[in-house]
PDB file of C-alpha atoms in Angstrom:
ATOM      1  CA  CYS A 798      -5.568 -21.316  -9.071  1.00  0.00           C
ATOM      2  CA  ILE A 799      -8.474 -21.230  -6.604  1.00  0.00           C
ATOM      3  CA  ALA A 800      -7.029 -18.071  -5.144  1.00  0.00           C
ATOM      4  CA  ASN A 801      -7.851 -16.302  -1.927  1.00  0.00           C
ATOM      5  CA  GLY A 802     -11.312 -17.819  -1.600  1.00  0.00           C
ATOM      6  CA  PRO A 803     -13.788 -15.876   0.549  1.00  0.00           C
ATOM      7  CA  LEU A 804     -11.329 -13.058   0.838  1.00  0.00           C
ATOM      8  CA  THR A 805     -12.540 -11.683  -2.478  1.00  0.00           C
ATOM      9  CA  ILE A 806     -15.107  -9.638  -0.598  1.00  0.00           C
ATOM     10  CA  PHE A 807     -12.223  -7.239  -0.099  1.00  0.00           C
ATOM     11  CA  MET A 808     -11.516  -7.093  -3.786  1.00  0.00           C
ATOM     12  CA  ARG A 809     -13.366  -5.952  -6.840  1.00  0.00           C
ATOM     13  CA  LYS A 810     -17.043  -5.594  -7.607  1.00  0.00           C
ATOM     14  CA  ARG A 811     -18.324  -4.350 -10.976  1.00  0.00           C
ATOM     15  CA  ASP A 812     -21.649  -2.853 -11.871  1.00  0.00           C
ATOM     16  CA  ARG A 813     -22.894  -0.126 -14.183  1.00  0.00           C
ATOM     17  CA  ALA A 814     -22.636   2.581 -11.558  1.00  0.00           C
ATOM     18  CA  THR A 815     -19.082   1.732 -10.509  1.00  0.00           C
ATOM     19  CA  PRO A 816     -17.275   0.210 -13.512  1.00  0.00           C
ATOM     20  CA  ASN A 817     -13.805   0.461 -12.007  1.00  0.00           C
ATOM     21  CA  CYS A 818     -14.211   0.052  -8.283  1.00  0.00           C
ATOM     22  CA  SER A 819     -13.097  -2.395  -5.654  1.00  0.00           C
ATOM     23  CA  VAL A 820     -14.656  -3.416  -2.381  1.00  0.00           C
ATOM     24  CA  LYS A 821     -12.810  -2.959   0.879  1.00  0.00           C
ATOM     25  CA  TRP A 822     -15.706  -4.348   2.852  1.00  0.00           C
ATOM     26  CA  ILE A 823     -19.064  -5.364   1.450  1.00  0.00           C
ATOM     27  CA  GLY A 824     -20.911  -2.274   0.329  1.00  0.00           C
ATOM     28  CA  GLU A 825     -17.913   0.064   0.705  1.00  0.00           C
ATOM     29  CA  TYR A 826     -16.385   1.105  -2.608  1.00  0.00           C
ATOM     30  CA  ARG A 827     -12.891   2.338  -3.235  1.00  0.00           C
ATOM     31  CA  PRO A 828     -11.437   3.249  -6.657  1.00  0.00           C
ATOM     32  CA  MET A 829      -8.651   1.067  -7.965  1.00  0.00           C
ATOM     33  CA  SER A 830      -6.533   4.224  -8.321  1.00  0.00           C
ATOM     34  CA  ASP A 831      -6.464   4.419  -4.509  1.00  0.00           C
ATOM     35  CA  GLN A 832      -4.793   1.033  -4.312  1.00  0.00           C
ATOM     36  CA  VAL A 833      -2.042   1.365  -6.869  1.00  0.00           C
ATOM     37  CA  SER A 834      -0.166   4.263  -8.393  1.00  0.00           C
ATOM     38  CA  GLN A 835      -1.981   6.864 -10.456  1.00  0.00           C
ATOM     39  CA  GLY A 836      -1.956   7.327 -14.226  1.00  0.00           C
ATOM     40  CA  SER A 837       0.908   5.854 -16.182  1.00  0.00           C
ATOM     41  CA  ASP A 838       2.392   4.306 -13.045  1.00  0.00           C
ATOM     42  CA  LYS A 839      -0.857   2.400 -12.475  1.00  0.00           C
ATOM     43  CA  GLN A 840      -0.867   1.133 -16.043  1.00  0.00           C
ATOM     44  CA  ALA A 841       2.800   0.158 -15.814  1.00  0.00           C
ATOM     45  CA  PHE A 842       2.078  -1.764 -12.628  1.00  0.00           C
ATOM     46  CA  GLU A 843      -0.818  -3.644 -14.255  1.00  0.00           C
ATOM     47  CA  ASN A 844       1.370  -4.412 -17.261  1.00  0.00           C
ATOM     48  CA  GLU A 845       4.033  -5.793 -14.957  1.00  0.00           C
ATOM     49  CA  LEU A 846       1.521  -8.092 -13.284  1.00  0.00           C
ATOM     50  CA  SER A 847       0.296  -9.289 -16.685  1.00  0.00           C
ATOM     51  CA  ALA A 848       3.888 -10.008 -17.730  1.00  0.00           C
ATOM     52  CA  ILE A 849       4.394 -12.117 -14.614  1.00  0.00           C
ATOM     53  CA  ALA A 850       1.267 -14.159 -15.339  1.00  0.00           C
ATOM     54  CA  ARG A 851       2.186 -14.605 -19.013  1.00  0.00           C
ATOM     55  CA  ALA A 852       5.542 -16.060 -18.001  1.00  0.00           C
ATOM     56  CA  PHE A 853       3.628 -19.033 -16.576  1.00  0.00           C
ATOM     57  CA  ASP A 854       1.519 -19.486 -19.715  1.00  0.00           C
ATOM     58  CA  VAL A 855       3.597 -18.603 -22.755  1.00  0.00           C
ATOM     59  CA  ASP A 856       1.533 -20.532 -25.306  1.00  0.00           C
ATOM     60  CA  GLY A 857      -1.913 -20.169 -23.708  1.00  0.00           C
ATOM     61  CA  SER A 858      -2.227 -23.863 -22.867  1.00  0.00           C
ATOM     62  CA  VAL A 859      -2.498 -23.194 -19.137  1.00  0.00           C
ATOM     63  CA  ALA A 860      -5.431 -20.837 -19.674  1.00  0.00           C
ATOM     64  CA  ALA A 861      -7.135 -23.440 -21.870  1.00  0.00           C
ATOM     65  CA  ASP A 862      -6.678 -26.162 -19.250  1.00  0.00           C
ATOM     66  CA  CYS A 863      -7.845 -23.788 -16.510  1.00  0.00           C
ATOM     67  CA  ARG A 864     -11.078 -23.241 -18.433  1.00  0.00           C
ATOM     68  CA  ARG A 865     -11.617 -26.983 -18.616  1.00  0.00           C
ATOM     69  CA  LEU A 866     -10.825 -27.282 -14.919  1.00  0.00           C
ATOM     70  CA  ALA A 867     -13.379 -24.569 -14.144  1.00  0.00           C
ATOM     71  CA  ASP A 868     -16.017 -26.604 -15.955  1.00  0.00           C
ATOM     72  CA  TYR A 869     -15.163 -29.720 -13.934  1.00  0.00           C
ATOM     73  CA  LEU A 870     -15.193 -27.800 -10.640  1.00  0.00           C
ATOM     74  CA  ASN A 871     -18.328 -25.882 -11.489  1.00  0.00           C
ATOM     75  CA  GLY A 872     -20.259 -27.337  -8.547  1.00  0.00           C
ATOM     76  CA  ASP A 873     -17.334 -27.261  -6.090  1.00  0.00           C
ATOM     77  CA  PHE A 874     -16.338 -23.596  -5.920  1.00  0.00           C
ATOM     78  CA  ARG A 875     -18.661 -22.880  -3.021  1.00  0.00           C
ATOM     79  CA  SER A 876     -17.267 -25.659  -0.801  1.00  0.00           C
ATOM     80  CA  LEU A 877     -13.695 -24.681  -1.720  1.00  0.00           C
ATOM     81  CA  SER A 878     -14.429 -21.087  -0.706  1.00  0.00           C
ATOM     82  CA  GLU A 879     -15.920 -22.261   2.591  1.00  0.00           C
ATOM     83  CA  GLN A 880     -12.705 -24.161   3.363  1.00  0.00           C
ATOM     84  CA  GLN A 881     -10.606 -21.096   2.630  1.00  0.00           C
ATOM     85  CA  PHE A 882     -12.845 -18.887   4.726  1.00  0.00           C
ATOM     86  CA  ASP A 883     -12.539 -21.202   7.732  1.00  0.00           C
ATOM     87  CA  PHE A 884      -8.765 -21.295   7.350  1.00  0.00           C
ATOM     88  CA  TRP A 885      -8.575 -17.520   6.996  1.00  0.00           C
ATOM     89  CA  GLN A 886     -10.594 -16.956  10.148  1.00  0.00           C
ATOM     90  CA  LYS A 887      -8.247 -19.246  12.057  1.00  0.00           C
ATOM     91  CA  LEU A 888      -5.215 -17.307  10.826  1.00  0.00           C
ATOM     92  CA  SER A 889      -6.709 -13.842  11.223  1.00  0.00           C
ATOM     93  CA  PRO A 890     -10.016 -13.616  13.142  1.00  0.00           C
ATOM     94  CA  ASP A 891     -11.952 -10.672  11.784  1.00  0.00           C
ATOM     95  CA  THR A 892     -14.610  -9.020  13.922  1.00  0.00           C
ATOM     96  CA  ASN A 893     -16.066  -7.446  10.773  1.00  0.00           C
ATOM     97  CA  LEU A 894     -17.060 -10.894   9.538  1.00  0.00           C
ATOM     98  CA  GLN A 895     -19.352 -12.213  12.248  1.00  0.00           C
ATOM     99  CA  ASP A 896     -22.757 -11.643  10.655  1.00  0.00           C
ATOM    100  CA  PRO A 897     -23.850 -14.946   9.026  1.00  0.00           C
ATOM    101  CA  SER A 898     -25.508 -13.127   6.125  1.00  0.00           C
ATOM    102  CA  VAL A 899     -22.303 -11.199   5.439  1.00  0.00           C
ATOM    103  CA  ILE A 900     -20.297 -14.407   5.566  1.00  0.00           C
ATOM    104  CA  GLU A 901     -22.651 -16.050   3.068  1.00  0.00           C
ATOM    105  CA  ILE A 902     -22.258 -13.147   0.672  1.00  0.00           C
ATOM    106  CA  ALA A 903     -18.497 -13.272   1.133  1.00  0.00           C
ATOM    107  CA  ILE A 904     -18.306 -16.966   0.327  1.00  0.00           C
ATOM    108  CA  ASP A 905     -20.591 -16.621  -2.695  1.00  0.00           C
ATOM    109  CA  ARG A 906     -18.528 -13.785  -4.115  1.00  0.00           C
ATOM    110  CA  SER A 907     -15.347 -15.698  -3.433  1.00  0.00           C
ATOM    111  CA  ALA A 908     -16.659 -18.705  -5.323  1.00  0.00           C
ATOM    112  CA  THR A 909     -17.637 -16.437  -8.210  1.00  0.00           C
ATOM    113  CA  PHE A 910     -14.191 -14.875  -8.262  1.00  0.00           C
ATOM    114  CA  SER A 911     -12.423 -18.244  -8.197  1.00  0.00           C
ATOM    115  CA  GLN A 912     -14.497 -19.483 -11.091  1.00  0.00           C
ATOM    116  CA  HIS A 913     -13.928 -16.266 -13.008  1.00  0.00           C
ATOM    117  CA  LYS A 914     -10.186 -16.547 -12.560  1.00  0.00           C
ATOM    118  CA  LEU A 915     -10.066 -20.078 -13.884  1.00  0.00           C
ATOM    119  CA  LYS A 916     -12.236 -19.229 -16.848  1.00  0.00           C
ATOM    120  CA  ASN A 917     -10.299 -16.032 -17.604  1.00  0.00           C
ATOM    121  CA  PHE A 918      -6.767 -16.861 -16.555  1.00  0.00           C
ATOM    122  CA  ASP A 919      -5.395 -15.160 -19.656  1.00  0.00           C
ATOM    123  CA  SER A 920      -7.146 -11.845 -18.816  1.00  0.00           C
ATOM    124  CA  SER A 921      -5.939  -9.091 -16.487  1.00  0.00           C
ATOM    125  CA  SER A 922      -9.173  -8.798 -14.503  1.00  0.00           C
ATOM    126  CA  TRP A 923      -8.212 -11.350 -11.847  1.00  0.00           C
ATOM    127  CA  LEU A 924      -4.782  -9.748 -11.535  1.00  0.00           C
ATOM    128  CA  ILE A 925      -6.343  -6.373 -10.749  1.00  0.00           C
ATOM    129  CA  GLN A 926      -8.632  -8.026  -8.206  1.00  0.00           C
ATOM    130  CA  LEU A 927      -5.689  -9.772  -6.595  1.00  0.00           C
ATOM    131  CA  ALA A 928      -3.769  -6.477  -6.471  1.00  0.00           C
ATOM    132  CA  GLY A 929      -6.680  -4.870  -4.651  1.00  0.00           C
ATOM    133  CA  PHE A 930      -6.835  -7.759  -2.202  1.00  0.00           C
ATOM    134  CA  VAL A 931      -3.124  -7.573  -1.401  1.00  0.00           C
ATOM    135  CA  SER A 932      -3.295  -3.785  -1.103  1.00  0.00           C
ATOM    136  CA  HIS A 933      -6.099  -3.923   1.442  1.00  0.00           C
ATOM    137  CA  HIS A 934      -4.422  -6.527   3.627  1.00  0.00           C
ATOM    138  CA  PHE A 935      -1.034  -4.845   3.329  1.00  0.00           C
ATOM    139  CA  ASN A 936      -2.653  -1.725   4.759  1.00  0.00           C
ATOM    140  CA  ARG A 937      -4.097  -3.874   7.531  1.00  0.00           C
ATOM    141  CA  GLY A 938      -0.557  -4.920   8.390  1.00  0.00           C
ATOM    142  CA  LEU A 939      -0.940  -8.587   7.473  1.00  0.00           C
ATOM    143  CA  PRO A 940       2.328 -10.299   6.491  1.00  0.00           C
ATOM    144  CA  MET A 941       2.735 -11.732   3.024  1.00  0.00           C
ATOM    145  CA  ARG A 942       3.267 -15.229   4.410  1.00  0.00           C
ATOM    146  CA  GLN A 943      -0.289 -15.244   5.756  1.00  0.00           C
ATOM    147  CA  ILE A 944      -1.769 -14.236   2.408  1.00  0.00           C
ATOM    148  CA  LEU A 945       0.295 -16.903   0.654  1.00  0.00           C
ATOM    149  CA  ALA A 946      -0.746 -19.538   3.189  1.00  0.00           C
ATOM    150  CA  VAL A 947      -4.438 -18.961   2.463  1.00  0.00           C
ATOM    151  CA  SER A 948      -3.785 -19.099  -1.252  1.00  0.00           C
ATOM    152  CA  ALA A 949      -1.811 -22.340  -0.895  1.00  0.00           C
ATOM    153  CA  LEU A 950      -4.643 -23.930   1.056  1.00  0.00           C
ATOM    154  CA  GLY A 951      -7.028 -23.066  -1.763  1.00  0.00           C
ATOM    155  CA  GLN A 952      -4.747 -24.712  -4.321  1.00  0.00           C
ATOM    156  CA  ARG A 953      -4.439 -27.831  -2.193  1.00  0.00           C
ATOM    157  CA  ALA A 954      -8.207 -28.087  -1.741  1.00  0.00           C
ATOM    158  CA  ALA A 955      -8.777 -27.672  -5.488  1.00  0.00           C
ATOM    159  CA  LEU A 956      -6.148 -30.278  -6.321  1.00  0.00           C
ATOM    160  CA  LYS A 957      -7.640 -32.735  -3.830  1.00  0.00           C
ATOM    161  CA  THR A 958     -11.095 -32.231  -5.309  1.00  0.00           C
ATOM    162  CA  LEU A 959      -9.733 -32.764  -8.820  1.00  0.00           C
ATOM    163  CA  LEU A 960      -7.952 -35.996  -7.921  1.00  0.00           C
ATOM    164  CA  GLN A 961     -11.077 -37.392  -6.278  1.00  0.00           C
ATOM    165  CA  ARG A 962     -13.138 -37.002  -9.438  1.00  0.00           C
ATOM    166  CA  GLU A 963     -13.910 -40.393 -10.974  1.00  0.00           C
ATOM    167  CA  ASP A 964     -15.274 -39.027 -14.243  1.00  0.00           C
ATOM    168  CA  ILE A 965     -11.876 -37.668 -15.311  1.00  0.00           C
ATOM    169  CA  SER A 966      -9.210 -39.920 -16.757  1.00  0.00           C
ATOM    170  CA  ALA A 967      -5.834 -40.224 -15.101  1.00  0.00           C
ATOM    171  CA  ASP A 968      -4.060 -38.632 -18.067  1.00  0.00           C
ATOM    172  CA  GLU A 969      -6.423 -35.686 -18.110  1.00  0.00           C
ATOM    173  CA  LYS A 970      -6.019 -35.241 -14.364  1.00  0.00           C
ATOM    174  CA  VAL A 971      -2.278 -34.935 -14.879  1.00  0.00           C
ATOM    175  CA  GLY A 972      -2.734 -32.181 -17.445  1.00  0.00           C
ATOM    176  CA  LEU A 973      -5.253 -30.313 -15.312  1.00  0.00           C
ATOM    177  CA  ALA A 974      -3.079 -30.673 -12.217  1.00  0.00           C
ATOM    178  CA  GLU A 975      -0.109 -29.265 -14.114  1.00  0.00           C
ATOM    179  CA  ALA A 976      -2.210 -26.290 -15.211  1.00  0.00           C
ATOM    180  CA  LEU A 977      -3.349 -25.774 -11.626  1.00  0.00           C
ATOM    181  CA  LEU A 978       0.243 -25.789 -10.379  1.00  0.00           C
ATOM    182  CA  MET A 979       1.338 -23.304 -13.047  1.00  0.00           C
ATOM    183  CA  ALA A 980      -1.583 -21.044 -12.232  1.00  0.00           C
ATOM    184  CA  THR A 981      -0.695 -21.345  -8.561  1.00  0.00           C
ATOM    185  CA  GLY A 982       2.857 -20.274  -9.308  1.00  0.00           C
ATOM    186  CA  ALA A 983       1.560 -17.268 -11.230  1.00  0.00           C
ATOM    187  CA  GLU A 984      -0.739 -16.266  -8.401  1.00  0.00           C
ATOM    188  CA  LEU A 985       1.965 -16.541  -5.752  1.00  0.00           C
ATOM    189  CA  ALA A 986       4.405 -14.572  -7.909  1.00  0.00           C
ATOM    190  CA  VAL A 987       1.835 -11.830  -8.512  1.00  0.00           C
ATOM    191  CA  THR A 988       0.965 -11.733  -4.817  1.00  0.00           C
ATOM    192  CA  ALA A 989       4.621 -11.353  -3.885  1.00  0.00           C
ATOM    193  CA  GLU A 990       5.112  -8.593  -6.478  1.00  0.00           C
ATOM    194  CA  CYS A 991       2.024  -6.714  -5.276  1.00  0.00           C
ATOM    195  CA  HIS A 992       3.202  -6.914  -1.685  1.00  0.00           C
ATOM    196  CA  SER A 993       6.708  -5.785  -2.657  1.00  0.00           C
ATOM    197  CA  HIS A 994       5.207  -2.955  -4.710  1.00  0.00           C
ATOM    198  CA  HIS A 995       3.391  -1.616  -1.660  1.00  0.00           C
ATOM    199  CA  GLU A 996       6.502  -2.062   0.463  1.00  0.00           C
ATOM    200  CA  ARG A 997       8.424   0.065  -2.028  1.00  0.00           C
ATOM    201  CA  GLN A 998       5.653   2.650  -2.116  1.00  0.00           C
ATOM    202  CA  LYS A 999       5.564   2.776   1.666  1.00  0.00           C
ATOM    203  CA  ASN A1000       9.343   3.194   1.894  1.00  0.00           C
ATOM    204  CA  LYS A1001       9.250   5.878  -0.812  1.00  0.00           C
ATOM    205  CA  GLU A1002       6.557   7.799   1.051  1.00  0.00           C
ATOM    206  CA  LEU A1003       8.543   7.429   4.272  1.00  0.00           C
ATOM    207  CA  ARG A1004      11.668   8.829   2.590  1.00  0.00           C
ATOM    208  CA  ILE A1005       9.668  11.735   1.167  1.00  0.00           C
ATOM    209  CA  GLU A1006       8.183  12.423   4.587  1.00  0.00           C
ATOM    210  CA  GLN A1007      11.625  12.323   6.215  1.00  0.00           C
ATOM    211  CA  THR A1008      13.023  14.630   3.529  1.00  0.00           C
ATOM    212  CA  GLU A1009      10.179  17.090   3.967  1.00  0.00           C
ATOM    213  CA  ARG A1010      10.628  16.983   7.736  1.00  0.00           C
ATOM    214  CA  PHE A1011      14.370  17.565   7.352  1.00  0.00           C
ATOM    215  CA  GLU A1012      13.801  20.469   4.981  1.00  0.00           C
ATOM    216  CA  SER A1013      11.221  21.904   7.361  1.00  0.00           C
ATOM    217  CA  ASP A1014      13.650  21.592  10.269  1.00  0.00           C
ATOM    218  CA  ILE A1015      16.419  23.248   8.228  1.00  0.00           C
ATOM    219  CA  SER A1016      14.062  26.054   7.256  1.00  0.00           C
ATOM    220  CA  SER A1017      12.997  26.555  10.862  1.00  0.00           C
ATOM    221  CA  THR A1018      16.604  26.529  12.049  1.00  0.00           C
ATOM    222  CA  THR A1019      17.647  28.994   9.340  1.00  0.00           C
ATOM    223  CA  GLU A1020      14.773  31.274  10.222  1.00  0.00           C
ATOM    224  CA  SER A1021      15.672  31.062  13.905  1.00  0.00           C
ATOM    225  CA  ILE A1022      19.315  31.876  13.153  1.00  0.00           C
ATOM    226  CA  SER A1023      18.204  34.824  11.012  1.00  0.00           C
ATOM    227  CA  GLU A1024      16.030  36.139  13.822  1.00  0.00           C
ATOM    228  CA  GLN A1025      18.855  35.748  16.345  1.00  0.00           C
ATOM    229  CA  SER A1026      21.249  37.509  13.972  1.00  0.00           C
ATOM    230  CA  GLN A1027      18.813  40.392  13.621  1.00  0.00           C
ATOM    231  CA  ILE A1028      18.506  40.655  17.391  1.00  0.00           C
ATOM    232  CA  LEU A1029      22.305  40.673  17.741  1.00  0.00           C
ATOM    233  CA  ARG A1030      22.584  43.379  15.088  1.00  0.00           C
ATOM    234  CA  GLN A1031      20.012  45.478  16.905  1.00  0.00           C
ATOM    235  CA  GLN A1032      21.826  44.930  20.197  1.00  0.00           C
ATOM    236  CA  ALA A1033      25.127  45.889  18.563  1.00  0.00           C
ATOM    237  CA  MET A1034      23.605  49.041  17.125  1.00  0.00           C
ATOM    238  CA  SER A1035      22.131  49.901  20.502  1.00  0.00           C
ATOM    239  CA  SER A1036      25.482  49.296  22.210  1.00  0.00           C
ATOM    240  CA  SER A1037      27.185  51.456  19.597  1.00  0.00           C
ATOM    241  CA  GLU A1038      24.741  54.262  20.244  1.00  0.00           C
ATOM    242  CA  VAL A1039      25.302  53.983  23.997  1.00  0.00           C
ATOM    243  CA  ALA A1040      29.076  53.985  23.533  1.00  0.00           C
ATOM    244  CA  HIS A1041      28.857  56.966  21.216  1.00  0.00           C
ATOM    245  CA  GLY A1042      26.790  58.809  23.805  1.00  0.00           C
ATOM    246  CA  MET A1043      29.293  58.012  26.537  1.00  0.00           C
ATOM    247  CA  LEU A1044      32.163  59.204  24.377  1.00  0.00           C
ATOM    248  CA  THR A1045      30.296  62.437  23.656  1.00  0.00           C
ATOM    249  CA  LYS A1046      29.700  63.007  27.372  1.00  0.00           C
ATOM    250  CA  ALA A1047      33.343  62.266  28.140  1.00  0.00           C
ATOM    251  CA  SER A1048      34.409  64.728  25.465  1.00  0.00           C
ATOM    252  CA  GLU A1049      32.113  67.371  26.910  1.00  0.00           C
ATOM    253  CA  VAL A1050      33.489  66.773  30.429  1.00  0.00           C
ATOM    254  CA  ALA A1051      37.053  67.021  29.132  1.00  0.00           C
ATOM    255  CA  THR A1052      36.247  70.261  27.360  1.00  0.00           C
ATOM    256  CA  ALA A1053      34.618  71.675  30.463  1.00  0.00           C
ATOM    257  CA  SER A1054      37.604  70.625  32.578  1.00  0.00           C
ATOM    258  CA  GLU A1055      39.993  72.279  30.162  1.00  0.00           C
ATOM    259  CA  GLN A1056      37.939  75.438  30.173  1.00  0.00           C
ATOM    260  CA  SER A1057      37.917  75.442  33.994  1.00  0.00           C
ATOM    261  CA  ALA A1058      41.684  75.006  34.116  1.00  0.00           C
ATOM    262  CA  VAL A1059      42.181  77.907  31.715  1.00  0.00           C
ATOM    263  CA  ALA A1060      39.896  80.085  33.807  1.00  0.00           C
ATOM    264  CA  MET A1061      41.755  79.186  36.982  1.00  0.00           C
ATOM    265  CA  ARG A1062      45.141  80.069  35.415  1.00  0.00           C
ATOM    266  CA  GLU A1063      43.823  83.355  34.194  1.00  0.00           C
ATOM    267  CA  ALA A1064      42.424  84.160  37.660  1.00  0.00           C
ATOM    268  CA  ALA A1065      45.738  83.292  39.272  1.00  0.00           C
ATOM    269  CA  GLN A1066      47.660  85.621  36.971  1.00  0.00           C
ATOM    270  CA  THR A1067      45.480  88.554  37.871  1.00  0.00           C
TER     271      THR A1067
END
């Protein structure tokens, strides 16, 4: 469960001034509410992630073994984070991570996060951090397979380090390795759920946008038809007035003609 190594610079940072914030890049804060749904939806999402993790540790034994593993790997988290960082840069070179001092901070924070997760596997804090990490890289357009690959490399490096320890008995190594594998399964499942969550959110927003566009188009079309109908009514009224005027003129001409004919008959008789 040495998850996502140096990539934790994109995740959460706590201090007194920003008790519920996450870090997109070092020094840039973004509220957790920007990364997952607001209000009750946000809480429901966090509860769902916690339920996924609990499924891999029903009786709490995995969390207990993870705490012991964290103690054994206490001096190795930095080197494990360096390995993950190198692998990540090979998969996805990032021009924002070229400054050596920034890289050092990233690796240190990653090591701190990895240790925190092992020591607090039964808490929700690492789940929220992981959700923020997945959210950021989903928005960057990175595929889930790439995120999972980095995570898998971290698990492999941690397992290799564990097996090389000579101060741990073979039986204890088996138990710790089993805990590591269960924690790995939980992390991968949570990662997949977070990614799917953002896919669903994206599709939902797309459908809403399409619906709003359709409604806007319908409204514009209806308004255009109404305007055209008004123009046609005005044209019809104008044509009616013209026709009425022509009929009046024709009636006047007919009357004048009749009067002329009468006058001519009367003149002829005299």
